[in-house]
Short mmCIF file of C-alpha atoms in Angstrom, two decimals:
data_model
loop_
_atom_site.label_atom_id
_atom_site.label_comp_id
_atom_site.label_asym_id
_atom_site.label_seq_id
_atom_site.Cartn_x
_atom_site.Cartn_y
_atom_site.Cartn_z
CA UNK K 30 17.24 12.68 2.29
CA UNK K 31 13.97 13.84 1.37
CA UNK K 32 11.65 14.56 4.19
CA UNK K 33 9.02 11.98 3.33
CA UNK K 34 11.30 9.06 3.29
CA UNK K 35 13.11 10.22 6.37
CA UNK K 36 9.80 10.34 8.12
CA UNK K 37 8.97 7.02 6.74
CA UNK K 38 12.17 5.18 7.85
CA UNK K 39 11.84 7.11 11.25
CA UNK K 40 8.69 5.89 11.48
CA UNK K 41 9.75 2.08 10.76
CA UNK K 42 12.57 2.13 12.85
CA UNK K 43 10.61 3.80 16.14
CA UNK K 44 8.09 0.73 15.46
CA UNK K 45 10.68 -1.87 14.78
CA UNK K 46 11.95 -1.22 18.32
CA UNK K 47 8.76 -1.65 20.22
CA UNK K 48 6.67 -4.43 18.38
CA UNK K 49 7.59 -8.11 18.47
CA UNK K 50 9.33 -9.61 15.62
CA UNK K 51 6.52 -12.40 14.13
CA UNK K 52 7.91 -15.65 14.38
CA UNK K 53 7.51 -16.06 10.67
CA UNK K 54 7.91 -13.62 8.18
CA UNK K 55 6.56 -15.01 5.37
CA UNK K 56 6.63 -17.32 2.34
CA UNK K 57 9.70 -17.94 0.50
CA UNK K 58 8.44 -19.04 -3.23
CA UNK K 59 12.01 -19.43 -4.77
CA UNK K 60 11.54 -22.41 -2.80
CA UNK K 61 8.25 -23.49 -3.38
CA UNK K 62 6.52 -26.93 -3.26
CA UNK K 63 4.66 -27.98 -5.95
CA UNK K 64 2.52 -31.45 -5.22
CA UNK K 65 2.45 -34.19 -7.92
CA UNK K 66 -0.46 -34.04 -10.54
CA UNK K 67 -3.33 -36.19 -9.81
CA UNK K 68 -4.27 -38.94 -12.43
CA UNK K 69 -6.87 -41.65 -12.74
CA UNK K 70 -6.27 -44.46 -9.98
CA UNK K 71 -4.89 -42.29 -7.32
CA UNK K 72 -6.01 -42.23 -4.23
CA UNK K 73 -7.99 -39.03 -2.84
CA UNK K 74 -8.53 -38.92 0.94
CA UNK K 75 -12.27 -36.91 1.99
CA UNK K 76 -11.74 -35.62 5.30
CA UNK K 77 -13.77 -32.65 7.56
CA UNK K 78 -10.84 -30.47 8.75
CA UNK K 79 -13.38 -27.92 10.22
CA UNK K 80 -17.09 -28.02 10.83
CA UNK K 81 -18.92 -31.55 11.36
CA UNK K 82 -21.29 -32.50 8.27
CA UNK K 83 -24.58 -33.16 9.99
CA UNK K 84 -26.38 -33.65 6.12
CA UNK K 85 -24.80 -37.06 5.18
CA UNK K 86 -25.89 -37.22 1.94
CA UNK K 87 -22.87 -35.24 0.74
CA UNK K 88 -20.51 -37.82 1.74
CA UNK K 89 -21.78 -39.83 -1.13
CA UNK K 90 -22.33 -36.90 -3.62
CA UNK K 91 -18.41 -36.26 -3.07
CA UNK K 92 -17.81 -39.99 -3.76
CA UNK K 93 -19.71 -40.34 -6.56
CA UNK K 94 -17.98 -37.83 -8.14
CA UNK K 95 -14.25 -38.35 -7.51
CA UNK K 96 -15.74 -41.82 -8.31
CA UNK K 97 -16.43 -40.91 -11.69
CA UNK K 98 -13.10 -39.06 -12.34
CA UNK K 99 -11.67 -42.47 -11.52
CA UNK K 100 -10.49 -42.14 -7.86
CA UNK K 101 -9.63 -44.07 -5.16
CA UNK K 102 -11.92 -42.37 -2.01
CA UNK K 103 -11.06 -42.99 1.50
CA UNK K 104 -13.16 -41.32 4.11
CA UNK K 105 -11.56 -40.17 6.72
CA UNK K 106 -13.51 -40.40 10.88
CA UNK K 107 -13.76 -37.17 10.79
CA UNK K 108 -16.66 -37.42 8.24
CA UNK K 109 -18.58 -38.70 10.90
CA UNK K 110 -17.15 -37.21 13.63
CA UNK K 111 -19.05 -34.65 16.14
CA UNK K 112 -17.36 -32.34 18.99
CA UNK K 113 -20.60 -29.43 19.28
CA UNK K 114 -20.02 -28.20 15.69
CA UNK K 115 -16.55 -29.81 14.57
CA UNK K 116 -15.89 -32.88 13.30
CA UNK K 117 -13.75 -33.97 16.52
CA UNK K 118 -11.49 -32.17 18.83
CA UNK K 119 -8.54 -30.14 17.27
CA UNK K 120 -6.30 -33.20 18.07
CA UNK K 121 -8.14 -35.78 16.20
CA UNK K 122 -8.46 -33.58 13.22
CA UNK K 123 -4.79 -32.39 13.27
CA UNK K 124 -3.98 -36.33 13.72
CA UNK K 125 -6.04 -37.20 10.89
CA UNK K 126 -4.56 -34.66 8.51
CA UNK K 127 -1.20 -36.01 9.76
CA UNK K 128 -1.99 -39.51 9.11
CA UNK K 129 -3.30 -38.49 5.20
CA UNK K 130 -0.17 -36.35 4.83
CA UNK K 131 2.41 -39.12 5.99
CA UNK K 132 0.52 -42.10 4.35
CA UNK K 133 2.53 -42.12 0.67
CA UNK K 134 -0.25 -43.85 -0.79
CA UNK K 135 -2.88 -40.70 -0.55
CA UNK K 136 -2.28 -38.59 -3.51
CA UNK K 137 -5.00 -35.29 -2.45
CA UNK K 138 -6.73 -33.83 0.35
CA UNK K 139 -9.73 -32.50 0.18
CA UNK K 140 -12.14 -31.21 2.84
CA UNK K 141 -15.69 -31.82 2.81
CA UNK K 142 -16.93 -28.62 4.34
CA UNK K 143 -15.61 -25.19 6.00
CA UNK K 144 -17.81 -23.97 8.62
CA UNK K 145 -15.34 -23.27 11.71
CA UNK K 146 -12.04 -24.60 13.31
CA UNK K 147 -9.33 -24.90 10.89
CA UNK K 148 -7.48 -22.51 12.54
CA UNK K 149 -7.84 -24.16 16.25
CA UNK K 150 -5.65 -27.35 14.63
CA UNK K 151 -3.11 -24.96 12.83
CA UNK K 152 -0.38 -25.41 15.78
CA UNK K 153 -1.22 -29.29 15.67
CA UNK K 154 0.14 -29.89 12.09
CA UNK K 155 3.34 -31.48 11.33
CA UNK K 156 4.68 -29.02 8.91
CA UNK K 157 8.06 -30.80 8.12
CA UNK K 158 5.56 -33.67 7.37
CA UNK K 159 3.93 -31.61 4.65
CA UNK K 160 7.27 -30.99 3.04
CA UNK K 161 8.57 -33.95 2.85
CA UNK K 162 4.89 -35.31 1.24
CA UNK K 163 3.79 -32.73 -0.16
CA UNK K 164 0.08 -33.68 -1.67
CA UNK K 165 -3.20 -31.43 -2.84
CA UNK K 166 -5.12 -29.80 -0.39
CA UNK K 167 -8.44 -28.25 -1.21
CA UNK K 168 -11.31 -26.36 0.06
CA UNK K 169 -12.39 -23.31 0.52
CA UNK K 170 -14.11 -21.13 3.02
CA UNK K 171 -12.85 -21.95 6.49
CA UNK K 172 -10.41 -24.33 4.79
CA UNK K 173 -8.54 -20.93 3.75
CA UNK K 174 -7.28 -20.92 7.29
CA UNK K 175 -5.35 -24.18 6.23
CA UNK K 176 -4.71 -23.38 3.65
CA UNK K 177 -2.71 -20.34 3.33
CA UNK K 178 -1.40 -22.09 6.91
CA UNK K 179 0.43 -24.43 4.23
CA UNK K 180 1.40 -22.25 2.56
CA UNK K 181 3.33 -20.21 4.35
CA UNK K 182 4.54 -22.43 6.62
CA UNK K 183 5.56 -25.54 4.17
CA UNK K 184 5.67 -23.44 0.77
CA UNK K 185 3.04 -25.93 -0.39
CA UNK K 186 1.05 -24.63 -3.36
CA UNK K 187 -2.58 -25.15 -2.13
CA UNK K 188 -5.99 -25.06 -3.88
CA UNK K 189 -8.94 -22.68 -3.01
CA UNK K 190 -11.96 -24.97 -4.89
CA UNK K 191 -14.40 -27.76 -4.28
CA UNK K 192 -15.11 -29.40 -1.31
CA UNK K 193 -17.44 -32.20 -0.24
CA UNK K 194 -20.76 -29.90 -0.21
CA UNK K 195 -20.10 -27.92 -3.08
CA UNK K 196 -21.51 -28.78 -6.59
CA UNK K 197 -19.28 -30.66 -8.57
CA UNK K 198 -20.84 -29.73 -11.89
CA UNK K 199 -19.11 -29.94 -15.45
CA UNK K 200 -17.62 -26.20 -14.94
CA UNK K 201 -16.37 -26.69 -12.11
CA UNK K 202 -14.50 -30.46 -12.47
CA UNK K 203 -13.71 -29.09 -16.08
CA UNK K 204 -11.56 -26.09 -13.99
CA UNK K 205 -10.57 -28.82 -11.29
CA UNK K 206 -8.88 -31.21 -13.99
CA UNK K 207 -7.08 -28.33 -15.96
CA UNK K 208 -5.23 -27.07 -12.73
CA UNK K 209 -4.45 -30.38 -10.84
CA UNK K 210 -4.74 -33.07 -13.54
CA UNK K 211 -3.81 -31.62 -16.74
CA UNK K 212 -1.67 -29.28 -15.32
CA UNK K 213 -2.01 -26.26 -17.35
CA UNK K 214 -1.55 -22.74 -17.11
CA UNK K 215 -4.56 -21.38 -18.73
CA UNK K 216 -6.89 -18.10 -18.64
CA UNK K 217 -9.77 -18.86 -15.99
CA UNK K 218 -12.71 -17.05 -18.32
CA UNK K 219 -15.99 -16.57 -16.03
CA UNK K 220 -19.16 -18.07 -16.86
CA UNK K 221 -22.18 -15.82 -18.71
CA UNK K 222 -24.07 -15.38 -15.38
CA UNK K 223 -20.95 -14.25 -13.28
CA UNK K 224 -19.45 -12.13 -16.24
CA UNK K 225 -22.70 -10.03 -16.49
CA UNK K 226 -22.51 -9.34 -12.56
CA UNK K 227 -19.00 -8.42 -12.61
CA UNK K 228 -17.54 -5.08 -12.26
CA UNK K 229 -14.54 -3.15 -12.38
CA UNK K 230 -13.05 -0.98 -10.24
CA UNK K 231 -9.48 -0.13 -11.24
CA UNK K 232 -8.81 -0.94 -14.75
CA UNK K 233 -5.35 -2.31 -15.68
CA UNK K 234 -3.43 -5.90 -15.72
CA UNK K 235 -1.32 -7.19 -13.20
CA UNK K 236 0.92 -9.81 -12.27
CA UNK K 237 1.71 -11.61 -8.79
CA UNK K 238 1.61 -14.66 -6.61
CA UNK K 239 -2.02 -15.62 -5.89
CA UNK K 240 -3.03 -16.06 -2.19
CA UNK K 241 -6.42 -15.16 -0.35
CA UNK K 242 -9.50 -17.12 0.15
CA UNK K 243 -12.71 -16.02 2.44
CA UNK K 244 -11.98 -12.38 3.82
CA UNK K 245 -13.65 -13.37 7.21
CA UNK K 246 -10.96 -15.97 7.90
CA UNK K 247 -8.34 -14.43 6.43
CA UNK K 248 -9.08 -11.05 8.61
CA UNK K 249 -8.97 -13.08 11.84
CA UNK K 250 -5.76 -14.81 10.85
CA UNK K 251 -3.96 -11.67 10.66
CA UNK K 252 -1.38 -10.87 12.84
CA UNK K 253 -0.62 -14.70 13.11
CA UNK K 254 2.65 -16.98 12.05
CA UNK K 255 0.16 -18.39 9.28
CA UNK K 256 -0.13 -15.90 6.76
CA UNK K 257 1.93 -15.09 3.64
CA UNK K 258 4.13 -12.05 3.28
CA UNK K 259 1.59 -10.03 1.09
CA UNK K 260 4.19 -8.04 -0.70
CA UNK K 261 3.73 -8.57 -4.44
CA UNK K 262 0.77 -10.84 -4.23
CA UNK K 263 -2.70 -10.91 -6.28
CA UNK K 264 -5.22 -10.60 -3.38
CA UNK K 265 -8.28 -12.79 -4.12
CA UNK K 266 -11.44 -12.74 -1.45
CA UNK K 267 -14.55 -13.98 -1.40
CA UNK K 268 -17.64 -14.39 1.57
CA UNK K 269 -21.13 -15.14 2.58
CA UNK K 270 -24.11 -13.89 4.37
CA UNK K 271 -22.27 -10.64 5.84
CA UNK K 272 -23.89 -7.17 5.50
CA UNK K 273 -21.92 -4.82 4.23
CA UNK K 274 -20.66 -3.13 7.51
CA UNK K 275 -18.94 -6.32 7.88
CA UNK K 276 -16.94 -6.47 4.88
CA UNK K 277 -16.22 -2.82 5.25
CA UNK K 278 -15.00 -3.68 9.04
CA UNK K 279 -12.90 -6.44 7.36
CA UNK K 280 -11.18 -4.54 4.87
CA UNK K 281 -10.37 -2.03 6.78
CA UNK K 282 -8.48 -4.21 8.93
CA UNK K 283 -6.97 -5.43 5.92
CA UNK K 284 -5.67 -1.76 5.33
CA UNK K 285 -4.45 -0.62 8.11
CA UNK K 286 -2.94 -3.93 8.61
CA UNK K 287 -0.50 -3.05 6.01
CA UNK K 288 -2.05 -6.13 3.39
CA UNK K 289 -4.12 -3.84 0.88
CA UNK K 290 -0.95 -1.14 0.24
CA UNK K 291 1.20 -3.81 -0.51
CA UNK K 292 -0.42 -5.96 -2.78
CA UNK K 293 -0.42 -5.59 -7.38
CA UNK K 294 -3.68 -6.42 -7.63
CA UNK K 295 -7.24 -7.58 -5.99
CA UNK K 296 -9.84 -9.84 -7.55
CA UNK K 297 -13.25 -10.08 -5.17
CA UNK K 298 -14.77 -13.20 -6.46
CA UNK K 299 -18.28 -13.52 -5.05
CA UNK K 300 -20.00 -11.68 -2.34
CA UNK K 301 -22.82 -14.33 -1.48
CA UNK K 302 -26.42 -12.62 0.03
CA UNK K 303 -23.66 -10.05 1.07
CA UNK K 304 -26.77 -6.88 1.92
CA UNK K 305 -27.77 -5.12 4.36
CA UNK K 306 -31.13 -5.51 6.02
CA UNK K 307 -32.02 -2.01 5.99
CA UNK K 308 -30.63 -0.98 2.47
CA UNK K 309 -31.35 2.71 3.09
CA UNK K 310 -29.10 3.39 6.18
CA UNK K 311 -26.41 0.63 4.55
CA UNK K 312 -23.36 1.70 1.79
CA UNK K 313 -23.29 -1.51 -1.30
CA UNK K 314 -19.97 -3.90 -1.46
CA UNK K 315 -19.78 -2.10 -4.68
CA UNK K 316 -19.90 1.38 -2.98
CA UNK K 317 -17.07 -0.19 -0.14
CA UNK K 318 -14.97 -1.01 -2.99
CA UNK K 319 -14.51 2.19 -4.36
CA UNK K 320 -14.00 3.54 -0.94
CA UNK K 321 -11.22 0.93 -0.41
CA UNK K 322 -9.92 -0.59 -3.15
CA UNK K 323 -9.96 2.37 -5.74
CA UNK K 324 -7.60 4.97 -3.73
CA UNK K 325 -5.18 2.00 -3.87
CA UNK K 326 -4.68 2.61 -8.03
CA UNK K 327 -4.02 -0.95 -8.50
CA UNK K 328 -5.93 -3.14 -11.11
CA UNK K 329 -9.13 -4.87 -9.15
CA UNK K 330 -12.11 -5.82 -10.24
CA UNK K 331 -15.91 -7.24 -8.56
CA UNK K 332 -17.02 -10.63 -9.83
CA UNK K 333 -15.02 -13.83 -10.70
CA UNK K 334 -15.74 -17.52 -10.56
CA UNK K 335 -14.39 -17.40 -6.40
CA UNK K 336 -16.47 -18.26 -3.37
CA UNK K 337 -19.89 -19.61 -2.25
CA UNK K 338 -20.91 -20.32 -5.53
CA UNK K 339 -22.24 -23.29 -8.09
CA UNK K 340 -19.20 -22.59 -10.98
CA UNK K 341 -15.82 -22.45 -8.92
CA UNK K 342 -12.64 -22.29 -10.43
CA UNK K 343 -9.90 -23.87 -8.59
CA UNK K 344 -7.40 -21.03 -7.71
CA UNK K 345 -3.89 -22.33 -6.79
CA UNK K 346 -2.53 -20.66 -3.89
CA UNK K 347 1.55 -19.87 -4.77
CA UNK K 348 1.56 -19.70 -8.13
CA UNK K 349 2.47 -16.77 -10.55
CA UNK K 350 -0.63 -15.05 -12.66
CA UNK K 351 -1.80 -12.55 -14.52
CA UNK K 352 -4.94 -10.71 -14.14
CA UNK K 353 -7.14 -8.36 -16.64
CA UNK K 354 -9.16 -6.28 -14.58
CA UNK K 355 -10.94 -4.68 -17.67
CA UNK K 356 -12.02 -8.32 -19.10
CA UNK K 357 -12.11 -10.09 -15.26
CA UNK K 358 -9.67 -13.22 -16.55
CA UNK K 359 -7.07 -14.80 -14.35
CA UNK K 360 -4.25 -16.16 -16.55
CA UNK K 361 -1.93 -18.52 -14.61
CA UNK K 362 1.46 -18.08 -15.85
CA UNK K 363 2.84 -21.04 -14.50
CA UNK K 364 1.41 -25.07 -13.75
CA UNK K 365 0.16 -25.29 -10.27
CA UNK K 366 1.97 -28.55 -10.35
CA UNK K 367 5.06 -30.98 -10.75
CA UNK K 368 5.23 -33.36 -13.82
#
């Protein structure tokens, strides 16, 4: 045997035999769940999985607009719900989501804000629940705690995209109809503004199962039952307001937590006010990067329609795709949903 890989399966068997086995392992897609496409009529439940919404005039923005794509809204309490900064206590959120999962009647999910405490109702959800109904759930930001929760735990496809305070403008229902109402597999070309921002750092195409969401909840979830098996995945992040120590605190987590080595490829979609307050004693995101993500020699690239921003694709969480990190296009390469 050659002395590398004898050191390297030394090495894995010494750890196997003093860390604890996780309790699970990972997603298994050959058996993954795909929720029904949404269509005119249906029924679309607006609930606040995470942080309370203290500005009310969202709740009618968000109902004007799934209004207009001819939906049914029902509002769940948590809307107008407040525990300190949630929107109730883990139990009446988890209960809520349960209730909107097991009622056959509500056809999507979607959150009206992150903030913080998806994570605190994770053990509270009735996973065999999900399975059985398996729906749309979207949101992003916190809501990426839930969501790749879902995900690994039910093999739900979920949706990183709008939620309740985000802008529901024509680019961004135009990207929400083509995944979950159309149902197409499609390129996901950025807009002019986003394009001319974007970078690459590895050129190159790839192909793997999307999963990711905001890199601040997704490094604290780490180590946890609730996260995918990252091996062959396309890693998308996104976040806001963090200077770049942060993110360079974050993703090295993510390395030497084993996630960045394993992964095809890594899309960073939008890095929100993401600078430091004293630029001259401070590295960029776009010098972090390179430190990072360019030793890795997979295809990545800065700058996608992903995050805190007005034009927001809706990503599917699951589902095979392609991505150009010369051009910055995500191809899906299959429908995000069942017929």
């Amino acid at each position: 045997m050659h002395r590398r890989s004898f050191l390297k399966s030394t090495s894995i068997l010494l750890a196997s035999s003093f860390l604890p086995i996780p309790s699970v392992l990972g997603n298994d897609n050959t058996s993954l769940i795909k929720p029904a496409s949404l269509a005119s009529g249906d029924k679309v439940a607006v609930m606040a999985p995470a942080g309370a919404v203290f500005n009310t005039r969202y709740i009618s923005r968000i109902r004007q607009a799934l209004d207009s794509l001819g939906m049914e809204v029902v509002l769940g309490d948590s809307v107008y719900s407040k525990y300190g900064y949630l929107a109730g206590t883990d139990r009446q959120r988890a209960e809520e989501f349960n209730r909107f999962i097991a009622d056959s009647s509500v056809k999507a999910i979607i959150a009206m804000r992150g903030g913080w405490g998806c994570s605190r109702m994770l053990p509270l959800i009735n996973y065999e629940l999900v399975k059985q109904n398996p729906k749309i759930v979207m949101g992003l930001s916190d809501i990426t705690s839930l969501l790749l929760g879902l995900y690994t735990k039910a093999n739900l496809v979920t949706f990183h995209g709008l939620v309740g305070y985000a802008s529901w403008n024509d680019f961004s229902v135009g990207h929400f109809k083509k995944v979950v109402m159309e149902n197409k597999a499609y390129s996901m070309v950025n807009d002019d503004n986003t394009q001319r921002s974007a970078y690459t750092i590895v050129g190159g195409k790839a192909e793997g199962i999307l999963a990711g969401g905001n890199l601040t909840v997704l490094s604290t979830m780490l180590g946890s039952e609730y996260v995918p098996n990252w091996s062959g995945k396309i890693l998308f992040l996104e976040d806001l307001n963090e200077e770049p120590y942060s993110i360079d605190r974050m993703l090295t987590h993510l390395k030497i937590a084993g996630v960045l080595d394993q992964i095809n490829g890594l899309i960073f979609g939008n890095c929100k006010r993401c600078y430091s307050s004293d630029p001259k004693a401070s590295f960029t995101i776009k010098q972090l990067l390179k430190q990072h993500i360019e030793p890795l020699g997979i295809p990545a690239y800065y700058g996608s329609n992903i995050g805190h921003i007005s034009n927001k694709f809706t990503v599917p969480i699951g589902v095979k795709a392609s991505i150009d990190a010369d051009n910055k296009v995500i191809t899906l390469l299959d429908s995000a949903m069942r017929p």
